Amino acid sequence: MKIVHSLADLRQALTGAQRPAFVPTMGNLHDGHLALVNQARPLGDVTVASIFVNRLQFLPHEDFDSYPRTWEADCAKLESAGCDLLFAPRESDLYPEAQTFKVQPDPALADLLEGAFRPGFFTGVCTVVMKLFSAVYAGRPEGVALFGKKDYQQWRVLHRMVEQFALPITVVAGETCRAPDGLALSSRNGYLSEAERAEAVHLSLALRSLAREALALAHALPERREALEAQALADLRARGWQPDYLTVRRRHDLQVPQAGDALVVLGAARLGSTRLIDNLEI
Ligand code: PAF
């Protein structure tokens, strides 16, 4: 696996590539990231991953400084997953000056759920991903980009960004990878204490039971949705969590569902000082 840091070296390393298959990450890689790399390999003529902890998508009180950085282990994992090229820009490579031009995602999709609790998060994500895309794909006829469904809203926002800017990129989603007990793999799971780690699966269990109840309601869901969600929030609070949302939404635009819509349940909740998110398509 070749490792490059500067845009110039990336361009050089990608000479002749026609269809890069690209997995952007912030590092601290787990099996979910590696599954995306495996999924990427047959989709392009070169498999590229990036590692960049993007300051723009962290709020001032969030964990930018303490976000886990595990460079050596990440390189070894990418190498063994068959990644061809790792782009690991320094901040000065990607943001040589203050980033004053930004990509503003559609508020109808990006200002709810994660965007409501982390204002500016999706602007930071879209801006860095647009910069990464322009670094990896510029001058090429096409490309493939892979994002995990664990960050469901992020995948939807980036997919719409690609569609609306008519970028010649196919966005592919990877299924959420889970630990044997059902906890969705996430870099932030490493913040959990032993007791919190044992409790953490209850976010996905809460989503599972919300999904079951939503399905059972079928056509009565629109009238009963808020009551179901309120009960799910209360149940999780009673276990010591501080939930931000547990909600049933329409899959494609994350709006409140009407009868007959394809559904996803999504949740975000804090356990101690760790904020976890998860979702389930139903
Ligand atoms: O999901 C992530 O790791 C990040 O949000 C991404 C897409 C790499 C942008 O920084």
PDB file of N, CA, C and O in Angstrom, residues 217-245:
ATOM      1  N   LEU A 217     -47.919  -1.281  14.117  1.00  0.00           N
ATOM      2  CA  LEU A 217     -48.965  -0.249  13.962  1.00  0.00           C
ATOM      3  C   LEU A 217     -49.417  -0.081  12.517  1.00  0.00           C
ATOM      4  O   LEU A 217     -50.530   0.373  12.248  1.00  0.00           O
ATOM      5  N   ALA A 218     -48.515  -0.402  11.606  1.00  0.00           N
ATOM      6  CA  ALA A 218     -48.797  -0.293  10.160  1.00  0.00           C
ATOM      7  C   ALA A 218     -49.471   1.038   9.837  1.00  0.00           C
ATOM      8  O   ALA A 218     -48.872   2.087  10.049  1.00  0.00           O
ATOM      9  N   HIS A 219     -50.735   1.054   9.398  1.00  0.00           N
ATOM     10  CA  HIS A 219     -51.365   2.289   8.916  1.00  0.00           C
ATOM     11  C   HIS A 219     -51.673   3.280  10.026  1.00  0.00           C
ATOM     12  O   HIS A 219     -51.903   4.458   9.753  1.00  0.00           O
ATOM     13  N   ALA A 220     -51.644   2.815  11.272  1.00  0.00           N
ATOM     14  CA  ALA A 220     -51.905   3.743  12.384  1.00  0.00           C
ATOM     15  C   ALA A 220     -50.631   4.480  12.806  1.00  0.00           C
ATOM     16  O   ALA A 220     -50.660   5.322  13.705  1.00  0.00           O
ATOM     17  N   LEU A 221     -49.498   4.173  12.150  1.00  0.00           N
ATOM     18  CA  LEU A 221     -48.220   4.781  12.577  1.00  0.00           C
ATOM     19  C   LEU A 221     -48.260   6.318  12.611  1.00  0.00           C
ATOM     20  O   LEU A 221     -47.814   6.907  13.596  1.00  0.00           O
ATOM     21  N   PRO A 222     -48.754   7.005  11.562  1.00  0.00           N
ATOM     22  CA  PRO A 222     -48.710   8.464  11.601  1.00  0.00           C
ATOM     23  C   PRO A 222     -49.335   9.057  12.868  1.00  0.00           C
ATOM     24  O   PRO A 222     -48.782   9.999  13.443  1.00  0.00           O
ATOM     25  N   GLU A 223     -50.458   8.493  13.332  1.00  0.00           N
ATOM     26  CA  GLU A 223     -51.099   9.070  14.539  1.00  0.00           C
ATOM     27  C   GLU A 223     -50.385   8.647  15.824  1.00  0.00           C
ATOM     28  O   GLU A 223     -50.428   9.357  16.817  1.00  0.00           O
ATOM     29  N   ARG A 224     -49.764   7.474  15.813  1.00  0.00           N
ATOM     30  CA  ARG A 224     -49.236   6.939  17.069  1.00  0.00           C
ATOM     31  C   ARG A 224     -47.720   7.092  17.196  1.00  0.00           C
ATOM     32  O   ARG A 224     -47.140   6.752  18.222  1.00  0.00           O
ATOM     33  N   ARG A 225     -47.064   7.612  16.168  1.00  0.00           N
ATOM     34  CA  ARG A 225     -45.594   7.642  16.139  1.00  0.00           C
ATOM     35  C   ARG A 225     -45.008   8.418  17.323  1.00  0.00           C
ATOM     36  O   ARG A 225     -44.107   7.942  18.021  1.00  0.00           O
ATOM     37  N   GLU A 226     -45.565   9.608  17.588  1.00  0.00           N
ATOM     38  CA  GLU A 226     -44.963  10.435  18.636  1.00  0.00           C
ATOM     39  C   GLU A 226     -45.047   9.758  19.999  1.00  0.00           C
ATOM     40  O   GLU A 226     -44.104   9.834  20.797  1.00  0.00           O
ATOM     41  N   ALA A 227     -46.169   9.089  20.255  1.00  0.00           N
ATOM     42  CA  ALA A 227     -46.328   8.404  21.553  1.00  0.00           C
ATOM     43  C   ALA A 227     -45.330   7.252  21.680  1.00  0.00           C
ATOM     44  O   ALA A 227     -44.710   7.063  22.735  1.00  0.00           O
ATOM     45  N   LEU A 228     -45.148   6.524  20.578  1.00  0.00           N
ATOM     46  CA  LEU A 228     -44.171   5.419  20.591  1.00  0.00           C
ATOM     47  C   LEU A 228     -42.762   5.937  20.887  1.00  0.00           C
ATOM     48  O   LEU A 228     -42.023   5.350  21.692  1.00  0.00           O
ATOM     49  N   GLU A 229     -42.421   7.024  20.195  1.00  0.00           N
ATOM     50  CA  GLU A 229     -41.068   7.578  20.373  1.00  0.00           C
ATOM     51  C   GLU A 229     -40.880   8.085  21.811  1.00  0.00           C
ATOM     52  O   GLU A 229     -39.820   7.876  22.412  1.00  0.00           O
ATOM     53  N   ALA A 230     -41.914   8.723  22.351  1.00  0.00           N
ATOM     54  CA  ALA A 230     -41.816   9.249  23.718  1.00  0.00           C
ATOM     55  C   ALA A 230     -41.585   8.099  24.707  1.00  0.00           C
ATOM     56  O   ALA A 230     -40.775   8.221  25.638  1.00  0.00           O
ATOM     57  N   GLN A 231     -42.276   6.980  24.492  1.00  0.00           N
ATOM     58  CA  GLN A 231     -42.107   5.824  25.381  1.00  0.00           C
ATOM     59  C   GLN A 231     -40.680   5.257  25.258  1.00  0.00           C
ATOM     60  O   GLN A 231     -40.035   4.937  26.260  1.00  0.00           O
ATOM     61  N   ALA A 232     -40.189   5.175  24.031  1.00  0.00           N
ATOM     62  CA  ALA A 232     -38.834   4.647  23.819  1.00  0.00           C
ATOM     63  C   ALA A 232     -37.794   5.544  24.499  1.00  0.00           C
ATOM     64  O   ALA A 232     -36.843   5.064  25.129  1.00  0.00           O
ATOM     65  N   LEU A 233     -37.993   6.867  24.393  1.00  0.00           N
ATOM     66  CA  LEU A 233     -37.069   7.806  25.043  1.00  0.00           C
ATOM     67  C   LEU A 233     -37.110   7.622  26.561  1.00  0.00           C
ATOM     68  O   LEU A 233     -36.064   7.580  27.224  1.00  0.00           O
ATOM     69  N   ALA A 234     -38.319   7.486  27.107  1.00  0.00           N
ATOM     70  CA  ALA A 234     -38.471   7.334  28.564  1.00  0.00           C
ATOM     71  C   ALA A 234     -37.803   6.039  29.033  1.00  0.00           C
ATOM     72  O   ALA A 234     -37.117   6.024  30.067  1.00  0.00           O
ATOM     73  N   ASP A 235     -37.975   4.970  28.258  1.00  0.00           N
ATOM     74  CA  ASP A 235     -37.373   3.686  28.643  1.00  0.00           C
ATOM     75  C   ASP A 235     -35.844   3.781  28.686  1.00  0.00           C
ATOM     76  O   ASP A 235     -35.199   3.256  29.591  1.00  0.00           O
ATOM     77  N   LEU A 236     -35.289   4.448  27.689  1.00  0.00           N
ATOM     78  CA  LEU A 236     -33.823   4.557  27.649  1.00  0.00           C
ATOM     79  C   LEU A 236     -33.318   5.471  28.774  1.00  0.00           C
ATOM     80  O   LEU A 236     -32.303   5.174  29.415  1.00  0.00           O
ATOM     81  N   ARG A 237     -34.069   6.553  29.031  1.00  0.00           N
ATOM     82  CA  ARG A 237     -33.706   7.447  30.143  1.00  0.00           C
ATOM     83  C   ARG A 237     -33.713   6.686  31.466  1.00  0.00           C
ATOM     84  O   ARG A 237     -32.820   6.876  32.302  1.00  0.00           O
ATOM     85  N   ALA A 238     -34.674   5.799  31.615  1.00  0.00           N
ATOM     86  CA  ALA A 238     -34.795   5.033  32.871  1.00  0.00           C
ATOM     87  C   ALA A 238     -33.590   4.112  33.082  1.00  0.00           C
ATOM     88  O   ALA A 238     -33.290   3.708  34.200  1.00  0.00           O
ATOM     89  N   ARG A 239     -32.871   3.799  32.001  1.00  0.00           N
ATOM     90  CA  ARG A 239     -31.671   2.966  32.125  1.00  0.00           C
ATOM     91  C   ARG A 239     -30.427   3.810  32.367  1.00  0.00           C
ATOM     92  O   ARG A 239     -29.308   3.298  32.350  1.00  0.00           O
ATOM     93  N   GLY A 240     -30.599   5.150  32.469  1.00  0.00           N
ATOM     94  CA  GLY A 240     -29.460   6.028  32.758  1.00  0.00           C
ATOM     95  C   GLY A 240     -28.865   6.703  31.536  1.00  0.00           C
ATOM     96  O   GLY A 240     -27.827   7.356  31.642  1.00  0.00           O
ATOM     97  N   TRP A 241     -29.509   6.561  30.382  1.00  0.00           N
ATOM     98  CA  TRP A 241     -29.016   7.229  29.175  1.00  0.00           C
ATOM     99  C   TRP A 241     -29.579   8.639  29.099  1.00  0.00           C
ATOM    100  O   TRP A 241     -30.619   8.945  29.674  1.00  0.00           O
ATOM    101  N   GLN A 242     -28.902   9.491  28.325  1.00  0.00           N
ATOM    102  CA  GLN A 242     -29.468  10.810  27.985  1.00  0.00           C
ATOM    103  C   GLN A 242     -29.691  10.822  26.475  1.00  0.00           C
ATOM    104  O   GLN A 242     -28.779  11.179  25.711  1.00  0.00           O
ATOM    105  N   PRO A 243     -30.882  10.411  26.033  1.00  0.00           N
ATOM    106  CA  PRO A 243     -31.118  10.338  24.591  1.00  0.00           C
ATOM    107  C   PRO A 243     -31.369  11.708  23.964  1.00  0.00           C
ATOM    108  O   PRO A 243     -32.015  12.560  24.577  1.00  0.00           O
ATOM    109  N   ASP A 244     -30.865  11.898  22.751  1.00  0.00           N
ATOM    110  CA  ASP A 244     -31.193  13.107  21.972  1.00  0.00           C
ATOM    111  C   ASP A 244     -32.437  12.834  21.133  1.00  0.00           C
ATOM    112  O   ASP A 244     -33.326  13.659  21.053  1.00  0.00           O
ATOM    113  N   TYR A 245     -32.480  11.694  20.466  1.00  0.00           N
ATOM    114  CA  TYR A 245     -33.681  11.325  19.714  1.00  0.00           C
ATOM    115  C   TYR A 245     -33.708   9.816  19.497  1.00  0.00           C
ATOM    116  O   TYR A 245     -32.665   9.151  19.446  1.00  0.00           O
TER     117      TYR A 245
END
